[in-house]
């Protein structure tokens, strides 16, 4: 059997400590906010998988179709021996890359990284089973602060797919891309999947689906606070909002309190008041224009080698070299 190895940098205690700090900061701020990484407990990861199959949520299937077309070209250019995938989640699209990198090149190792240990263990096991010749080494960590501990040795390509770069504001992106640049050796590559700016009539329903799955995903962050921090949020008492910010060109997901309420976060000894209609920001999902993304990559020290897009220009894959 080709058993994956798993390295856990984020223990349950680390996660709770980080969540406590984030919750205290975000819930006492004005306006209130929470970072999107807290969506992804086991239930949240499962809800996100459901989102990717929704008719309105085009990014995942668009990126997959694009990868089906261009994985060979990426593999021929990259010639990677190690594929590091940040925020790998269920790694469903990764198989296309793994297949191409194995056929077209010398791939030997796959290093998936994710905050969700359950999702990581499941996907690492599946990949190891499907690719018997590949050494799979999973890393449970927070990608923003564990870049330096990623394994070295062998020509690497770091893949950051799915449009997750859009969860960061520009200053965070600059720091993150700069951090990736710092850990790469000259000639190694970054493969970035990013959602493109498209018409709001397409964008907004992708984040506010008719079946209400995204709304449940959004409310799940409150359930995570209830479970992990002993909070007493009533998730159903919050409405899901997907707002397109035209200036920043990002989707902002929010939760709006449907009544005046007082929420206790027991483990923080914190009481949080919401006024009726008050909104809590839970995620930004920025969309990109080719020139903007190229400029951000260049500012981080990368050279964009190639960008592939789908026929409707909804999603882009960019290969950039250190
Ligand atoms: C996993 C961060 C890429 O921003 O589109 C899906 C998360 N949020 N629906 C995205 C998400 C609402 C997703 N990413």
PDB file of N, CA and C in Angstrom, residues 33-108:
ATOM      1  N   UNK A  33     -16.436  41.475  11.808  1.00  0.00           N
ATOM      2  CA  UNK A  33     -15.972  40.590  10.734  1.00  0.00           C
ATOM      3  C   UNK A  33     -15.362  39.327  11.319  1.00  0.00           C
ATOM      4  N   UNK A  34     -15.271  38.318  10.494  1.00  0.00           N
ATOM      5  CA  UNK A  34     -14.584  37.063  10.852  1.00  0.00           C
ATOM      6  C   UNK A  34     -13.811  36.592   9.622  1.00  0.00           C
ATOM      7  N   UNK A  35     -12.619  36.012   9.798  1.00  0.00           N
ATOM      8  CA  UNK A  35     -11.868  35.537   8.633  1.00  0.00           C
ATOM      9  C   UNK A  35     -12.499  34.273   8.032  1.00  0.00           C
ATOM     10  N   UNK A  36     -12.458  34.145   6.692  1.00  0.00           N
ATOM     11  CA  UNK A  36     -13.150  33.034   6.023  1.00  0.00           C
ATOM     12  C   UNK A  36     -12.578  31.653   6.330  1.00  0.00           C
ATOM     13  N   UNK A  37     -11.365  31.575   6.840  1.00  0.00           N
ATOM     14  CA  UNK A  37     -10.812  30.235   7.039  1.00  0.00           C
ATOM     15  C   UNK A  37     -11.617  29.431   8.057  1.00  0.00           C
ATOM     16  N   UNK A  38     -12.406  30.100   8.901  1.00  0.00           N
ATOM     17  CA  UNK A  38     -13.170  29.386   9.937  1.00  0.00           C
ATOM     18  C   UNK A  38     -14.436  28.734   9.406  1.00  0.00           C
ATOM     19  N   UNK A  39     -14.728  28.890   8.137  1.00  0.00           N
ATOM     20  CA  UNK A  39     -15.850  28.137   7.533  1.00  0.00           C
ATOM     21  C   UNK A  39     -15.581  26.634   7.540  1.00  0.00           C
ATOM     22  N   UNK A  40     -14.292  26.285   7.444  1.00  0.00           N
ATOM     23  CA  UNK A  40     -13.946  24.933   6.997  1.00  0.00           C
ATOM     24  C   UNK A  40     -13.695  23.907   8.097  1.00  0.00           C
ATOM     25  N   UNK A  41     -14.679  23.715   8.989  1.00  0.00           N
ATOM     26  CA  UNK A  41     -14.624  22.502   9.796  1.00  0.00           C
ATOM     27  C   UNK A  41     -15.143  21.370   8.903  1.00  0.00           C
ATOM     28  N   UNK A  42     -15.352  20.188   9.455  1.00  0.00           N
ATOM     29  CA  UNK A  42     -15.771  19.068   8.600  1.00  0.00           C
ATOM     30  C   UNK A  42     -17.069  19.405   7.861  1.00  0.00           C
ATOM     31  N   UNK A  43     -18.015  20.006   8.586  1.00  0.00           N
ATOM     32  CA  UNK A  43     -19.293  20.324   7.952  1.00  0.00           C
ATOM     33  C   UNK A  43     -19.137  21.424   6.894  1.00  0.00           C
ATOM     34  N   UNK A  44     -18.337  22.432   7.216  1.00  0.00           N
ATOM     35  CA  UNK A  44     -18.120  23.524   6.272  1.00  0.00           C
ATOM     36  C   UNK A  44     -17.424  23.038   5.009  1.00  0.00           C
ATOM     37  N   UNK A  45     -16.439  22.139   5.167  1.00  0.00           N
ATOM     38  CA  UNK A  45     -15.752  21.599   3.992  1.00  0.00           C
ATOM     39  C   UNK A  45     -16.727  20.815   3.128  1.00  0.00           C
ATOM     40  N   UNK A  46     -17.623  20.081   3.790  1.00  0.00           N
ATOM     41  CA  UNK A  46     -18.647  19.318   3.072  1.00  0.00           C
ATOM     42  C   UNK A  46     -19.616  20.272   2.349  1.00  0.00           C
ATOM     43  N   UNK A  47     -20.013  21.349   3.017  1.00  0.00           N
ATOM     44  CA  UNK A  47     -20.908  22.326   2.372  1.00  0.00           C
ATOM     45  C   UNK A  47     -20.206  22.977   1.181  1.00  0.00           C
ATOM     46  N   UNK A  48     -18.913  23.260   1.328  1.00  0.00           N
ATOM     47  CA  UNK A  48     -18.198  23.846   0.196  1.00  0.00           C
ATOM     48  C   UNK A  48     -18.178  22.875  -0.983  1.00  0.00           C
ATOM     49  N   UNK A  49     -17.988  21.582  -0.703  1.00  0.00           N
ATOM     50  CA  UNK A  49     -18.046  20.587  -1.789  1.00  0.00           C
ATOM     51  C   UNK A  49     -19.400  20.649  -2.491  1.00  0.00           C
ATOM     52  N   UNK A  50     -20.462  20.816  -1.711  1.00  0.00           N
ATOM     53  CA  UNK A  50     -21.801  20.932  -2.316  1.00  0.00           C
ATOM     54  C   UNK A  50     -21.910  22.199  -3.170  1.00  0.00           C
ATOM     55  N   UNK A  51     -21.321  23.282  -2.689  1.00  0.00           N
ATOM     56  CA  UNK A  51     -21.338  24.536  -3.458  1.00  0.00           C
ATOM     57  C   UNK A  51     -20.716  24.320  -4.835  1.00  0.00           C
ATOM     58  N   UNK A  52     -19.609  23.577  -4.867  1.00  0.00           N
ATOM     59  CA  UNK A  52     -18.896  23.419  -6.137  1.00  0.00           C
ATOM     60  C   UNK A  52     -19.732  22.683  -7.188  1.00  0.00           C
ATOM     61  N   UNK A  53     -20.790  22.007  -6.748  1.00  0.00           N
ATOM     62  CA  UNK A  53     -21.651  21.289  -7.696  1.00  0.00           C
ATOM     63  C   UNK A  53     -22.910  22.085  -8.054  1.00  0.00           C
ATOM     64  N   UNK A  54     -23.084  23.265  -7.454  1.00  0.00           N
ATOM     65  CA  UNK A  54     -24.292  24.068  -7.721  1.00  0.00           C
ATOM     66  C   UNK A  54     -24.285  24.614  -9.148  1.00  0.00           C
ATOM     67  N   UNK A  55     -25.463  24.716  -9.772  1.00  0.00           N
ATOM     68  CA  UNK A  55     -25.502  25.280 -11.119  1.00  0.00           C
ATOM     69  C   UNK A  55     -24.962  26.715 -11.172  1.00  0.00           C
ATOM     70  N   UNK A  56     -25.191  27.492 -10.105  1.00  0.00           N
ATOM     71  CA  UNK A  56     -24.762  28.907 -10.139  1.00  0.00           C
ATOM     72  C   UNK A  56     -23.270  29.081  -9.896  1.00  0.00           C
ATOM     73  N   UNK A  57     -22.663  28.108  -9.192  1.00  0.00           N
ATOM     74  CA  UNK A  57     -21.263  28.287  -8.800  1.00  0.00           C
ATOM     75  C   UNK A  57     -20.345  27.763  -9.901  1.00  0.00           C
ATOM     76  N   UNK A  58     -19.985  28.658 -10.804  1.00  0.00           N
ATOM     77  CA  UNK A  58     -19.208  28.270 -11.985  1.00  0.00           C
ATOM     78  C   UNK A  58     -17.695  28.109 -11.749  1.00  0.00           C
ATOM     79  N   UNK A  59     -17.090  28.747 -10.692  1.00  0.00           N
ATOM     80  CA  UNK A  59     -15.620  28.719 -10.659  1.00  0.00           C
ATOM     81  C   UNK A  59     -15.001  27.326 -10.693  1.00  0.00           C
ATOM     82  N   UNK A  60     -15.497  26.413  -9.871  1.00  0.00           N
ATOM     83  CA  UNK A  60     -14.852  25.100  -9.790  1.00  0.00           C
ATOM     84  C   UNK A  60     -14.917  24.347 -11.111  1.00  0.00           C
ATOM     85  N   UNK A  61     -16.113  24.322 -11.718  1.00  0.00           N
ATOM     86  CA  UNK A  61     -16.191  23.546 -12.963  1.00  0.00           C
ATOM     87  C   UNK A  61     -15.475  24.242 -14.109  1.00  0.00           C
ATOM     88  N   UNK A  62     -15.434  25.565 -14.052  1.00  0.00           N
ATOM     89  CA  UNK A  62     -14.700  26.289 -15.088  1.00  0.00           C
ATOM     90  C   UNK A  62     -13.210  26.016 -14.976  1.00  0.00           C
ATOM     91  N   UNK A  63     -12.713  26.058 -13.744  1.00  0.00           N
ATOM     92  CA  UNK A  63     -11.292  25.786 -13.533  1.00  0.00           C
ATOM     93  C   UNK A  63     -10.963  24.344 -13.915  1.00  0.00           C
ATOM     94  N   UNK A  64     -11.878  23.418 -13.579  1.00  0.00           N
ATOM     95  CA  UNK A  64     -11.626  22.019 -13.920  1.00  0.00           C
ATOM     96  C   UNK A  64     -11.543  21.821 -15.431  1.00  0.00           C
ATOM     97  N   UNK A  65     -12.516  22.415 -16.150  1.00  0.00           N
ATOM     98  CA  UNK A  65     -12.527  22.278 -17.617  1.00  0.00           C
ATOM     99  C   UNK A  65     -11.254  22.886 -18.216  1.00  0.00           C
ATOM    100  N   UNK A  66     -10.852  24.010 -17.638  1.00  0.00           N
ATOM    101  CA  UNK A  66      -9.637  24.674 -18.112  1.00  0.00           C
ATOM    102  C   UNK A  66      -8.424  23.776 -17.872  1.00  0.00           C
ATOM    103  N   UNK A  67      -8.358  23.196 -16.686  1.00  0.00           N
ATOM    104  CA  UNK A  67      -7.248  22.292 -16.376  1.00  0.00           C
ATOM    105  C   UNK A  67      -7.234  21.086 -17.309  1.00  0.00           C
ATOM    106  N   UNK A  68      -8.440  20.588 -17.639  1.00  0.00           N
ATOM    107  CA  UNK A  68      -8.503  19.450 -18.556  1.00  0.00           C
ATOM    108  C   UNK A  68      -7.823  19.796 -19.873  1.00  0.00           C
ATOM    109  N   UNK A  69      -8.005  21.036 -20.302  1.00  0.00           N
ATOM    110  CA  UNK A  69      -7.429  21.472 -21.570  1.00  0.00           C
ATOM    111  C   UNK A  69      -5.939  21.771 -21.475  1.00  0.00           C
ATOM    112  N   UNK A  70      -5.516  22.361 -20.356  1.00  0.00           N
ATOM    113  CA  UNK A  70      -4.156  22.909 -20.353  1.00  0.00           C
ATOM    114  C   UNK A  70      -3.173  22.216 -19.411  1.00  0.00           C
ATOM    115  N   UNK A  71      -3.632  21.196 -18.677  1.00  0.00           N
ATOM    116  CA  UNK A  71      -2.731  20.542 -17.712  1.00  0.00           C
ATOM    117  C   UNK A  71      -1.462  20.027 -18.401  1.00  0.00           C
ATOM    118  N   UNK A  72      -1.618  19.496 -19.623  1.00  0.00           N
ATOM    119  CA  UNK A  72      -0.462  18.985 -20.359  1.00  0.00           C
ATOM    120  C   UNK A  72       0.546  20.085 -20.633  1.00  0.00           C
ATOM    121  N   UNK A  73       0.040  21.225 -21.078  1.00  0.00           N
ATOM    122  CA  UNK A  73       0.931  22.354 -21.379  1.00  0.00           C
ATOM    123  C   UNK A  73       1.623  22.850 -20.110  1.00  0.00           C
ATOM    124  N   UNK A  74       0.861  22.907 -19.022  1.00  0.00           N
ATOM    125  CA  UNK A  74       1.453  23.344 -17.746  1.00  0.00           C
ATOM    126  C   UNK A  74       2.566  22.373 -17.347  1.00  0.00           C
ATOM    127  N   UNK A  75       2.260  21.086 -17.452  1.00  0.00           N
ATOM    128  CA  UNK A  75       3.226  20.065 -17.028  1.00  0.00           C
ATOM    129  C   UNK A  75       4.499  20.123 -17.866  1.00  0.00           C
ATOM    130  N   UNK A  76       4.343  20.315 -19.176  1.00  0.00           N
ATOM    131  CA  UNK A  76       5.522  20.374 -20.054  1.00  0.00           C
ATOM    132  C   UNK A  76       6.391  21.576 -19.708  1.00  0.00           C
ATOM    133  N   UNK A  77       5.741  22.690 -19.381  1.00  0.00           N
ATOM    134  CA  UNK A  77       6.507  23.889 -19.036  1.00  0.00           C
ATOM    135  C   UNK A  77       7.153  23.751 -17.654  1.00  0.00           C
ATOM    136  N   UNK A  78       6.392  23.200 -16.714  1.00  0.00           N
ATOM    137  CA  UNK A  78       6.862  23.216 -15.320  1.00  0.00           C
ATOM    138  C   UNK A  78       7.907  22.145 -15.032  1.00  0.00           C
ATOM    139  N   UNK A  79       7.740  20.951 -15.605  1.00  0.00           N
ATOM    140  CA  UNK A  79       8.676  19.837 -15.332  1.00  0.00           C
ATOM    141  C   UNK A  79       8.934  19.682 -13.830  1.00  0.00           C
ATOM    142  N   UNK A  80       7.847  19.698 -13.067  1.00  0.00           N
ATOM    143  CA  UNK A  80       8.005  19.649 -11.609  1.00  0.00           C
ATOM    144  C   UNK A  80       8.242  18.235 -11.113  1.00  0.00           C
ATOM    145  N   UNK A  81       9.091  18.132 -10.092  1.00  0.00           N
ATOM    146  CA  UNK A  81       9.280  16.857  -9.398  1.00  0.00           C
ATOM    147  C   UNK A  81       8.394  16.777  -8.161  1.00  0.00           C
ATOM    148  N   UNK A  82       8.058  17.956  -7.648  1.00  0.00           N
ATOM    149  CA  UNK A  82       7.222  18.027  -6.453  1.00  0.00           C
ATOM    150  C   UNK A  82       6.076  19.000  -6.733  1.00  0.00           C
ATOM    151  N   UNK A  83       4.859  18.544  -6.504  1.00  0.00           N
ATOM    152  CA  UNK A  83       3.729  19.470  -6.584  1.00  0.00           C
ATOM    153  C   UNK A  83       3.267  19.756  -5.166  1.00  0.00           C
ATOM    154  N   UNK A  84       3.373  21.030  -4.771  1.00  0.00           N
ATOM    155  CA  UNK A  84       2.859  21.473  -3.479  1.00  0.00           C
ATOM    156  C   UNK A  84       1.534  22.155  -3.764  1.00  0.00           C
ATOM    157  N   UNK A  85       0.477  21.713  -3.113  1.00  0.00           N
ATOM    158  CA  UNK A  85      -0.801  22.372  -3.348  1.00  0.00           C
ATOM    159  C   UNK A  85      -1.293  23.032  -2.073  1.00  0.00           C
ATOM    160  N   UNK A  86      -1.415  24.346  -2.104  1.00  0.00           N
ATOM    161  CA  UNK A  86      -1.872  25.098  -0.931  1.00  0.00           C
ATOM    162  C   UNK A  86      -3.395  25.133  -0.899  1.00  0.00           C
ATOM    163  N   UNK A  87      -3.982  24.869   0.254  1.00  0.00           N
ATOM    164  CA  UNK A  87      -5.433  24.864   0.380  1.00  0.00           C
ATOM    165  C   UNK A  87      -6.050  23.798  -0.493  1.00  0.00           C
ATOM    166  N   UNK A  88      -5.513  22.584  -0.382  1.00  0.00           N
ATOM    167  CA  UNK A  88      -5.885  21.533  -1.348  1.00  0.00           C
ATOM    168  C   UNK A  88      -7.328  21.064  -1.225  1.00  0.00           C
ATOM    169  N   UNK A  89      -7.941  21.200  -0.047  1.00  0.00           N
ATOM    170  CA  UNK A  89      -9.332  20.782   0.117  1.00  0.00           C
ATOM    171  C   UNK A  89      -9.535  19.347  -0.312  1.00  0.00           C
ATOM    172  N   UNK A  90     -10.502  19.107  -1.189  1.00  0.00           N
ATOM    173  CA  UNK A  90     -10.773  17.732  -1.618  1.00  0.00           C
ATOM    174  C   UNK A  90      -9.833  17.302  -2.748  1.00  0.00           C
ATOM    175  N   UNK A  91      -9.043  18.231  -3.265  1.00  0.00           N
ATOM    176  CA  UNK A  91      -8.039  17.941  -4.298  1.00  0.00           C
ATOM    177  C   UNK A  91      -8.641  17.285  -5.541  1.00  0.00           C
ATOM    178  N   UNK A  92      -9.908  17.605  -5.821  1.00  0.00           N
ATOM    179  CA  UNK A  92     -10.565  16.913  -6.940  1.00  0.00           C
ATOM    180  C   UNK A  92      -9.997  17.342  -8.297  1.00  0.00           C
ATOM    181  N   UNK A  93      -9.600  18.609  -8.401  1.00  0.00           N
ATOM    182  CA  UNK A  93      -9.041  19.067  -9.680  1.00  0.00           C
ATOM    183  C   UNK A  93      -7.572  18.706  -9.820  1.00  0.00           C
ATOM    184  N   UNK A  94      -6.965  18.419  -8.668  1.00  0.00           N
ATOM    185  CA  UNK A  94      -5.537  18.166  -8.662  1.00  0.00           C
ATOM    186  C   UNK A  94      -5.145  16.935  -9.458  1.00  0.00           C
ATOM    187  N   UNK A  95      -6.075  15.970  -9.506  1.00  0.00           N
ATOM    188  CA  UNK A  95      -5.790  14.722 -10.238  1.00  0.00           C
ATOM    189  C   UNK A  95      -5.384  15.003 -11.679  1.00  0.00           C
ATOM    190  N   UNK A  96      -6.020  16.009 -12.278  1.00  0.00           N
ATOM    191  CA  UNK A  96      -5.696  16.362 -13.663  1.00  0.00           C
ATOM    192  C   UNK A  96      -4.247  16.802 -13.768  1.00  0.00           C
ATOM    193  N   UNK A  97      -3.841  17.608 -12.805  1.00  0.00           N
ATOM    194  CA  UNK A  97      -2.449  18.085 -12.799  1.00  0.00           C
ATOM    195  C   UNK A  97      -1.487  16.946 -12.511  1.00  0.00           C
ATOM    196  N   UNK A  98      -1.859  16.116 -11.540  1.00  0.00           N
ATOM    197  CA  UNK A  98      -0.987  15.002 -11.158  1.00  0.00           C
ATOM    198  C   UNK A  98      -0.790  14.058 -12.340  1.00  0.00           C
ATOM    199  N   UNK A  99      -1.877  13.774 -13.044  1.00  0.00           N
ATOM    200  CA  UNK A  99      -1.779  12.886 -14.200  1.00  0.00           C
ATOM    201  C   UNK A  99      -0.846  13.490 -15.242  1.00  0.00           C
ATOM    202  N   UNK A 100      -1.062  14.759 -15.555  1.00  0.00           N
ATOM    203  CA  UNK A 100      -0.240  15.409 -16.581  1.00  0.00           C
ATOM    204  C   UNK A 100       1.218  15.488 -16.154  1.00  0.00           C
ATOM    205  N   UNK A 101       1.435  15.855 -14.885  1.00  0.00           N
ATOM    206  CA  UNK A 101       2.816  16.010 -14.409  1.00  0.00           C
ATOM    207  C   UNK A 101       3.541  14.669 -14.365  1.00  0.00           C
ATOM    208  N   UNK A 102       2.783  13.580 -14.224  1.00  0.00           N
ATOM    209  CA  UNK A 102       3.401  12.258 -14.220  1.00  0.00           C
ATOM    210  C   UNK A 102       3.709  11.797 -15.637  1.00  0.00           C
ATOM    211  N   UNK A 103       2.758  12.059 -16.540  1.00  0.00           N
ATOM    212  CA  UNK A 103       2.953  11.608 -17.925  1.00  0.00           C
ATOM    213  C   UNK A 103       3.983  12.477 -18.650  1.00  0.00           C
ATOM    214  N   UNK A 104       3.865  13.791 -18.454  1.00  0.00           N
ATOM    215  CA  UNK A 104       4.699  14.726 -19.231  1.00  0.00           C
ATOM    216  C   UNK A 104       5.998  15.058 -18.519  1.00  0.00           C
ATOM    217  N   UNK A 105       6.138  14.627 -17.285  1.00  0.00           N
ATOM    218  CA  UNK A 105       7.311  15.070 -16.549  1.00  0.00           C
ATOM    219  C   UNK A 105       7.696  14.119 -15.432  1.00  0.00           C
ATOM    220  N   UNK A 106       8.618  14.582 -14.602  1.00  0.00           N
ATOM    221  CA  UNK A 106       9.253  13.716 -13.620  1.00  0.00           C
ATOM    222  C   UNK A 106       8.607  13.742 -12.229  1.00  0.00           C
ATOM    223  N   UNK A 107       7.301  13.982 -12.132  1.00  0.00           N
ATOM    224  CA  UNK A 107       6.696  14.152 -10.794  1.00  0.00           C
ATOM    225  C   UNK A 107       6.901  12.927  -9.898  1.00  0.00           C
ATOM    226  N   UNK A 108       7.350  13.207  -8.666  1.00  0.00           N
ATOM    227  CA  UNK A 108       7.582  12.115  -7.701  1.00  0.00           C
ATOM    228  C   UNK A 108       6.816  12.320  -6.401  1.00  0.00           C
TER     229      UNK A 108
END
